[in-house]
PDB file of C-alpha atoms in Angstrom:
ATOM      1  CA  MET B   1      57.141-187.232 -31.015  1.00 38.00           C
ATOM      2  CA  SER B   2      59.009-185.160 -33.778  1.00 42.00           C
ATOM      3  CA  ALA B   3      58.751-185.217 -37.564  1.00 46.00           C
ATOM      4  CA  ARG B   4      61.757-187.704 -37.347  1.00 47.00           C
ATOM      5  CA  ARG B   5      59.157-190.053 -36.765  1.00 72.00           C
ATOM      6  CA  PHE B   6      58.833-190.546 -40.546  1.00 88.00           C
ATOM      7  CA  PRO B   7      62.128-191.389 -41.928  1.00 85.00           C
ATOM      8  CA  PRO B   8      62.676-191.865 -45.682  1.00 87.00           C
ATOM      9  CA  GLY B   9      60.614-194.554 -47.195  1.00 91.00           C
ATOM     10  CA  PHE B  10      57.756-194.285 -44.378  1.00 92.00           C
ATOM     11  CA  PHE B  11      55.255-193.448 -46.644  1.00 93.00           C
ATOM     12  CA  GLU B  12      56.236-195.717 -49.693  1.00 94.00           C
ATOM     13  CA  ARG B  13      54.384-198.826 -50.268  1.00 90.00           C
ATOM     14  CA  ALA B  14      54.612-202.240 -51.942  1.00 86.00           C
ATOM     15  CA  ASP B  15      52.134-201.218 -54.863  1.00 84.00           C
ATOM     16  CA  PRO B  16      52.714-197.953 -56.013  1.00 84.00           C
ATOM     17  CA  GLY B  17      50.584-198.058 -59.084  1.00 79.00           C
ATOM     18  CA  PRO B  18      47.219-195.983 -59.299  1.00 79.00           C
ATOM     19  CA  ASP B  19      44.914-196.108 -56.960  1.00 76.00           C
ATOM     20  CA  ASP B  20      41.782-195.211 -59.324  1.00 74.00           C
ATOM     21  CA  TRP B  21      43.004-198.876 -60.891  1.00 62.00           C
ATOM     22  CA  PHE B  22      43.219-200.692 -57.554  1.00 64.00           C
ATOM     23  CA  TYR B  23      39.672-199.696 -56.405  1.00 65.00           C
ATOM     24  CA  ARG B  24      38.117-199.815 -59.914  1.00 66.00           C
ATOM     25  CA  VAL B  25      35.726-202.813 -58.822  1.00 64.00           C
ATOM     26  CA  PRO B  26      33.206-201.997 -56.226  1.00 57.00           C
ATOM     27  CA  ARG B  27      33.820-203.932 -52.937  1.00 62.00           C
ATOM     28  CA  ILE B  28      30.449-204.336 -51.300  1.00 53.00           C
ATOM     29  CA  VAL B  29      32.174-205.757 -47.792  1.00 56.00           C
ATOM     30  CA  THR B  30      32.942-204.507 -44.113  1.00 63.00           C
ATOM     31  CA  HIS B  31      36.456-204.415 -43.450  1.00 73.00           C
ATOM     32  CA  ILE B  32      35.984-204.778 -39.599  1.00 81.00           C
ATOM     33  CA  ASP B  33      33.810-206.982 -37.497  1.00 83.00           C
ATOM     34  CA  ASP B  34      30.501-206.163 -35.882  1.00 87.00           C
ATOM     35  CA  GLY B  35      31.964-205.251 -32.512  1.00 87.00           C
ATOM     36  CA  ALA B  36      34.639-202.826 -34.001  1.00 89.00           C
ATOM     37  CA  ILE B  37      31.495-201.438 -36.157  1.00 92.00           C
ATOM     38  CA  ALA B  38      29.666-200.978 -33.228  1.00 93.00           C
ATOM     39  CA  ALA B  39      32.595-199.110 -31.503  1.00 93.00           C
ATOM     40  CA  VAL B  40      32.855-196.593 -34.296  1.00 95.00           C
ATOM     41  CA  GLY B  41      29.043-195.873 -34.126  1.00 96.00           C
ATOM     42  CA  ALA B  42      29.273-195.411 -30.582  1.00 97.00           C
ATOM     43  CA  LEU B  43      31.928-193.003 -30.748  1.00 97.00           C
ATOM     44  CA  TYR B  44      30.345-191.123 -33.480  1.00 97.00           C
ATOM     45  CA  SER B  45      27.256-190.778 -30.985  1.00 97.00           C
ATOM     46  CA  GLU B  46      29.512-189.900 -28.120  1.00 97.00           C
ATOM     47  CA  LEU B  47      31.000-187.081 -30.069  1.00 97.00           C
ATOM     48  CA  ARG B  48      27.457-185.994 -31.219  1.00 97.00           C
ATOM     49  CA  LEU B  49      28.388-185.788 -35.084  1.00 97.00           C
ATOM     50  CA  ASP B  50      24.748-185.162 -36.006  1.00 94.00           C
ATOM     51  CA  GLY B  51      25.349-182.035 -38.250  1.00 96.00           C
ATOM     52  CA  GLU B  52      27.026-181.799 -41.431  1.00 98.00           C
ATOM     53  CA  VAL B  53      29.583-184.358 -41.743  1.00 98.00           C
ATOM     54  CA  LEU B  54      32.134-185.421 -44.136  1.00 98.00           C
ATOM     55  CA  ASP B  55      32.990-188.972 -44.484  1.00 98.00           C
ATOM     56  CA  LEU B  56      36.550-189.485 -46.125  1.00 97.00           C
ATOM     57  CA  MET B  57      37.782-192.164 -47.881  1.00 92.00           C
ATOM     58  CA  SER B  58      33.995-193.830 -47.605  1.00 92.00           C
ATOM     59  CA  SER B  59      32.552-196.575 -49.078  1.00 91.00           C
ATOM     60  CA  TRP B  60      28.995-198.114 -49.372  1.00 88.00           C
ATOM     61  CA  VAL B  61      28.417-198.003 -45.652  1.00 90.00           C
ATOM     62  CA  SER B  62      29.003-195.392 -42.968  1.00 94.00           C
ATOM     63  CA  HIS B  63      29.130-196.510 -39.467  1.00 93.00           C
ATOM     64  CA  PHE B  64      26.875-194.180 -37.498  1.00 96.00           C
ATOM     65  CA  GLU B  65      24.134-195.136 -35.565  1.00 95.00           C
ATOM     66  CA  ARG B  66      22.046-192.341 -36.647  1.00 95.00           C
ATOM     67  CA  ALA B  67      22.628-190.566 -39.715  1.00 95.00           C
ATOM     68  CA  PRO B  68      23.800-187.047 -39.665  1.00 97.00           C
ATOM     69  CA  ARG B  69      21.578-184.093 -40.896  1.00 97.00           C
ATOM     70  CA  ARG B  70      23.820-184.018 -44.257  1.00 98.00           C
ATOM     71  CA  LEU B  71      26.360-186.505 -44.747  1.00 98.00           C
ATOM     72  CA  THR B  72      28.918-186.100 -47.623  1.00 98.00           C
ATOM     73  CA  VAL B  73      30.740-189.281 -48.746  1.00 97.00           C
ATOM     74  CA  LEU B  74      34.149-189.124 -50.415  1.00 97.00           C
ATOM     75  CA  GLY B  75      35.754-192.112 -51.956  1.00 93.00           C
ATOM     76  CA  MET B  76      37.194-193.749 -54.588  1.00 88.00           C
ATOM     77  CA  ASN B  77      34.599-195.807 -56.280  1.00 91.00           C
ATOM     78  CA  ALA B  78      31.443-194.396 -57.441  1.00 92.00           C
ATOM     79  CA  ALA B  79      29.234-197.399 -57.554  1.00 91.00           C
ATOM     80  CA  GLU B  80      30.191-198.007 -53.909  1.00 92.00           C
ATOM     81  CA  LEU B  81      29.261-194.620 -52.852  1.00 94.00           C
ATOM     82  CA  ALA B  82      25.963-194.543 -54.587  1.00 94.00           C
ATOM     83  CA  ARG B  83      24.875-197.475 -52.529  1.00 93.00           C
ATOM     84  CA  ASN B  84      25.679-195.774 -49.105  1.00 95.00           C
ATOM     85  CA  PRO B  85      22.051-195.216 -47.551  1.00 96.00           C
ATOM     86  CA  MET B  86      23.106-192.513 -45.407  1.00 97.00           C
ATOM     87  CA  ALA B  87      24.996-190.156 -47.871  1.00 97.00           C
ATOM     88  CA  THR B  88      23.038-187.123 -48.955  1.00 97.00           C
ATOM     89  CA  GLU B  89      25.937-186.278 -51.411  1.00 97.00           C
ATOM     90  CA  SER B  90      29.018-188.318 -52.983  1.00 97.00           C
ATOM     91  CA  VAL B  91      32.242-187.133 -54.347  1.00 97.00           C
ATOM     92  CA  VAL B  92      35.036-189.252 -56.230  1.00 96.00           C
ATOM     93  CA  HIS B  93      38.164-187.987 -55.346  1.00 96.00           C
ATOM     94  CA  ASP B  94      41.808-189.476 -54.951  1.00 95.00           C
ATOM     95  CA  LEU B  95      43.524-187.950 -52.081  1.00 96.00           C
ATOM     96  CA  ASN B  96      46.617-189.555 -52.901  1.00 94.00           C
ATOM     97  CA  ALA B  97      46.470-187.710 -56.343  1.00 94.00           C
ATOM     98  CA  ASP B  98      45.410-184.469 -54.696  1.00 96.00           C
ATOM     99  CA  PRO B  99      45.097-183.963 -50.901  1.00 96.00           C
ATOM    100  CA  VAL B 100      43.337-180.773 -51.450  1.00 97.00           C
ATOM    101  CA  LEU B 101      39.604-181.362 -50.618  1.00 98.00           C
ATOM    102  CA  PRO B 102      37.021-180.064 -53.421  1.00 97.00           C
ATOM    103  CA  PHE B 103      34.919-178.115 -50.779  1.00 98.00           C
ATOM    104  CA  ALA B 104      34.915-174.281 -49.502  1.00 98.00           C
ATOM    105  CA  ASP B 105      36.053-173.229 -46.164  1.00 96.00           C
ATOM    106  CA  ASP B 106      34.193-173.952 -43.244  1.00 97.00           C
ATOM    107  CA  SER B 107      31.977-176.574 -44.993  1.00 98.00           C
ATOM    108  CA  PHE B 108      31.307-179.044 -42.348  1.00 98.00           C
ATOM    109  CA  ASP B 109      30.799-179.498 -38.677  1.00 98.00           C
ATOM    110  CA  ALA B 110      32.692-182.517 -38.496  1.00 98.00           C
ATOM    111  CA  ALA B 111      34.845-184.926 -40.560  1.00 98.00           C
ATOM    112  CA  VAL B 112      35.561-188.808 -40.314  1.00 98.00           C
ATOM    113  CA  CYS B 113      37.876-191.412 -41.638  1.00 97.00           C
ATOM    114  CA  CYS B 114      37.024-194.986 -40.924  1.00 95.00           C
ATOM    115  CA  VAL B 115      39.801-197.624 -41.540  1.00 93.00           C
ATOM    116  CA  SER B 116      41.611-195.903 -44.114  1.00 91.00           C
ATOM    117  CA  VAL B 117      43.960-193.588 -42.866  1.00 96.00           C
ATOM    118  CA  ASP B 118      47.005-196.331 -43.457  1.00 93.00           C
ATOM    119  CA  TYR B 119      46.584-195.802 -47.221  1.00 90.00           C
ATOM    120  CA  LEU B 120      47.286-191.923 -47.330  1.00 96.00           C
ATOM    121  CA  LEU B 121      50.653-191.100 -48.866  1.00 95.00           C
ATOM    122  CA  ARG B 122      50.405-187.485 -48.018  1.00 96.00           C
ATOM    123  CA  PRO B 123      48.472-187.323 -44.670  1.00 97.00           C
ATOM    124  CA  VAL B 124      49.878-184.323 -43.329  1.00 97.00           C
ATOM    125  CA  GLU B 125      48.571-182.338 -46.363  1.00 97.00           C
ATOM    126  CA  VAL B 126      45.304-183.978 -45.893  1.00 98.00           C
ATOM    127  CA  PHE B 127      45.047-183.388 -42.473  1.00 98.00           C
ATOM    128  CA  ALA B 128      45.897-179.518 -42.900  1.00 98.00           C
ATOM    129  CA  ASP B 129      43.066-179.287 -45.657  1.00 98.00           C
ATOM    130  CA  VAL B 130      40.616-180.952 -43.286  1.00 98.00           C
ATOM    131  CA  ALA B 131      41.376-178.280 -40.732  1.00 98.00           C
ATOM    132  CA  ARG B 132      40.366-175.828 -43.646  1.00 97.00           C
ATOM    133  CA  ILE B 133      37.095-177.228 -44.542  1.00 98.00           C
ATOM    134  CA  VAL B 134      35.837-178.291 -40.755  1.00 98.00           C
ATOM    135  CA  ARG B 135      34.205-175.405 -38.804  1.00 97.00           C
ATOM    136  CA  PRO B 136      36.066-174.149 -35.687  1.00 96.00           C
ATOM    137  CA  GLY B 137      35.674-176.302 -32.758  1.00 97.00           C
ATOM    138  CA  GLY B 138      34.603-179.189 -35.124  1.00 98.00           C
ATOM    139  CA  PRO B 139      36.255-182.659 -34.715  1.00 98.00           C
ATOM    140  CA  PHE B 140      37.997-184.908 -37.167  1.00 98.00           C
ATOM    141  CA  VAL B 141      37.713-188.372 -36.082  1.00 98.00           C
ATOM    142  CA  CYS B 142      39.923-191.393 -37.441  1.00 98.00           C
ATOM    143  CA  THR B 143      39.214-194.818 -36.478  1.00 97.00           C
ATOM    144  CA  PHE B 144      41.351-198.103 -37.462  1.00 94.00           C
ATOM    145  CA  SER B 145      41.865-201.612 -36.840  1.00 89.00           C
ATOM    146  CA  ASN B 146      44.606-203.981 -37.839  1.00 80.00           C
ATOM    147  CA  ARG B 147      43.027-205.064 -41.204  1.00 71.00           C
ATOM    148  CA  CYS B 148      44.254-203.708 -44.390  1.00 68.00           C
ATOM    149  CA  PHE B 149      45.037-204.215 -47.905  1.00 66.00           C
ATOM    150  CA  PRO B 150      48.903-204.626 -47.271  1.00 74.00           C
ATOM    151  CA  THR B 151      49.969-203.733 -50.516  1.00 79.00           C
ATOM    152  CA  LYS B 152      48.426-200.446 -50.555  1.00 76.00           C
ATOM    153  CA  THR B 153      49.236-199.558 -46.884  1.00 86.00           C
ATOM    154  CA  ILE B 154      52.096-197.276 -46.234  1.00 89.00           C
ATOM    155  CA  ARG B 155      55.438-199.238 -45.012  1.00 93.00           C
ATOM    156  CA  GLY B 156      55.541-197.225 -41.810  1.00 90.00           C
ATOM    157  CA  TRP B 157      52.315-198.205 -40.854  1.00 85.00           C
ATOM    158  CA  LEU B 158      53.024-201.923 -41.629  1.00 91.00           C
ATOM    159  CA  MET B 159      56.163-201.939 -39.644  1.00 89.00           C
ATOM    160  CA  SER B 160      54.097-200.485 -36.256  1.00 89.00           C
ATOM    161  CA  SER B 161      52.325-201.980 -33.762  1.00 88.00           C
ATOM    162  CA  ASP B 162      48.680-201.055 -32.922  1.00 85.00           C
ATOM    163  CA  ALA B 163      49.424-198.633 -30.311  1.00 85.00           C
ATOM    164  CA  GLU B 164      52.202-197.034 -32.375  1.00 92.00           C
ATOM    165  CA  HIS B 165      49.609-196.419 -34.960  1.00 94.00           C
ATOM    166  CA  GLY B 166      47.443-194.158 -32.631  1.00 94.00           C
ATOM    167  CA  GLU B 167      50.963-191.909 -32.292  1.00 95.00           C
ATOM    168  CA  ILE B 168      51.364-191.748 -35.796  1.00 95.00           C
ATOM    169  CA  VAL B 169      47.709-190.562 -36.497  1.00 97.00           C
ATOM    170  CA  ALA B 170      48.408-188.138 -33.497  1.00 97.00           C
ATOM    171  CA  GLU B 171      51.450-186.769 -35.024  1.00 96.00           C
ATOM    172  CA  TYR B 172      49.664-186.233 -38.371  1.00 97.00           C
ATOM    173  CA  PHE B 173      47.215-183.846 -36.609  1.00 97.00           C
ATOM    174  CA  ARG B 174      50.240-182.003 -34.852  1.00 96.00           C
ATOM    175  CA  GLN B 175      52.345-181.648 -38.236  1.00 95.00           C
ATOM    176  CA  ALA B 176      49.321-180.540 -39.874  1.00 96.00           C
ATOM    177  CA  GLY B 177      48.740-177.582 -37.614  1.00 95.00           C
ATOM    178  CA  GLY B 178      45.274-175.889 -37.049  1.00 96.00           C
ATOM    179  CA  TRP B 179      44.182-178.831 -34.155  1.00 98.00           C
ATOM    180  CA  ASP B 180      43.981-179.156 -30.429  1.00 97.00           C
ATOM    181  CA  GLU B 181      45.965-181.865 -28.821  1.00 97.00           C
ATOM    182  CA  PRO B 182      44.790-185.230 -30.198  1.00 98.00           C
ATOM    183  CA  ILE B 183      43.028-187.702 -28.323  1.00 98.00           C
ATOM    184  CA  VAL B 184      44.207-191.313 -28.632  1.00 97.00           C
ATOM    185  CA  GLU B 185      42.031-194.292 -27.330  1.00 95.00           C
ATOM    186  CA  ARG B 186      41.427-198.011 -27.894  1.00 91.00           C
ATOM    187  CA  ARG B 187      37.486-198.308 -28.293  1.00 87.00           C
ATOM    188  CA  THR B 188      37.360-201.994 -27.712  1.00 85.00           C
ATOM    189  CA  PRO B 189      37.898-203.940 -24.699  1.00 74.00           C
ATOM    190  CA  ASP B 190      41.494-204.937 -23.757  1.00 78.00           C
ATOM    191  CA  PRO B 191      42.880-208.088 -25.866  1.00 75.00           C
ATOM    192  CA  ALA B 192      42.542-210.307 -22.891  1.00 68.00           C
ATOM    193  CA  ALA B 193      38.916-209.991 -22.594  1.00 73.00           C
ATOM    194  CA  TYR B 194      38.142-209.489 -26.209  1.00 73.00           C
ATOM    195  CA  SER B 195      38.943-211.579 -29.304  1.00 72.00           C
ATOM    196  CA  GLY B 196      37.058-209.450 -32.132  1.00 81.00           C
ATOM    197  CA  ASP B 197      39.058-206.844 -34.281  1.00 84.00           C
ATOM    198  CA  PRO B 198      40.580-203.895 -32.218  1.00 86.00           C
ATOM    199  CA  LEU B 199      39.438-200.387 -32.918  1.00 91.00           C
ATOM    200  CA  TRP B 200      41.437-197.490 -32.279  1.00 94.00           C
ATOM    201  CA  ALA B 201      40.499-193.715 -32.312  1.00 97.00           C
ATOM    202  CA  VAL B 202      42.315-190.550 -32.576  1.00 98.00           C
ATOM    203  CA  TRP B 203      40.652-187.451 -32.867  1.00 98.00           C
ATOM    204  CA  ALA B 204      41.278-183.702 -32.541  1.00 98.00           C
ATOM    205  CA  ARG B 205      39.169-180.290 -32.956  1.00 98.00           C
ATOM    206  CA  VAL B 206      39.945-177.438 -35.059  1.00 98.00           C
ATOM    207  CA  VAL B 207      41.275-174.449 -33.243  1.00 96.00           C
ATOM    208  CA  ARG B 208      42.191-172.006 -36.028  1.00 73.00           C
ATOM    209  CA  LEU B 209      39.979-168.425 -35.619  1.00 62.00           C
ATOM    210  CA  PRO B 210      37.148-168.225 -38.031  1.00 53.00           C
ATOM    211  CA  GLY B 211      38.329-166.499 -41.558  1.00 55.00           C
ATOM    212  CA  SER B 212      42.043-167.514 -40.801  1.00 58.00           C
TER     213      SER B 212
END
């Protein structure tokens, strides 16, 4: 897949208004069902995300089976983040307004982003900065389903299939640089045998040299 995968208008959305206004009211709900939530937690455990972890575009819940040693949650609503029982630190930050993360280089062992990657307007810039703040060898894990706020989701995502979503996120990693070849997997059973929310995951590991 080349950069032509993202034609003009790909990152536009129906509601171009400020995100801080849209997310001003706390939403104390889950955005995927129990089966998909379990799939997220199982993947985090499989990848041993148990050190210093950043949860990007987070909320009142992070879907780890066991809390990491230190979990920093970054999101749009302070009240939601304050209710996250696994969080040791919370940061309010709008990645669509500023894709540069407010952390020093090599601050985390891993980063995750659950059911939010489809809202990013400048994802390649965000992915490049995640490679800066995650230590070499550490993973960035993006999980997503087929639920969304359609007015805030980029048009290219809405016009693509579930399988194509995986390739879109993989291309973000490739274009950002600093990552190994991403892995794309469906983490819930085939739809012929499963009626719940589908859960897809794409992850890659930082490959830059320390200090680069």
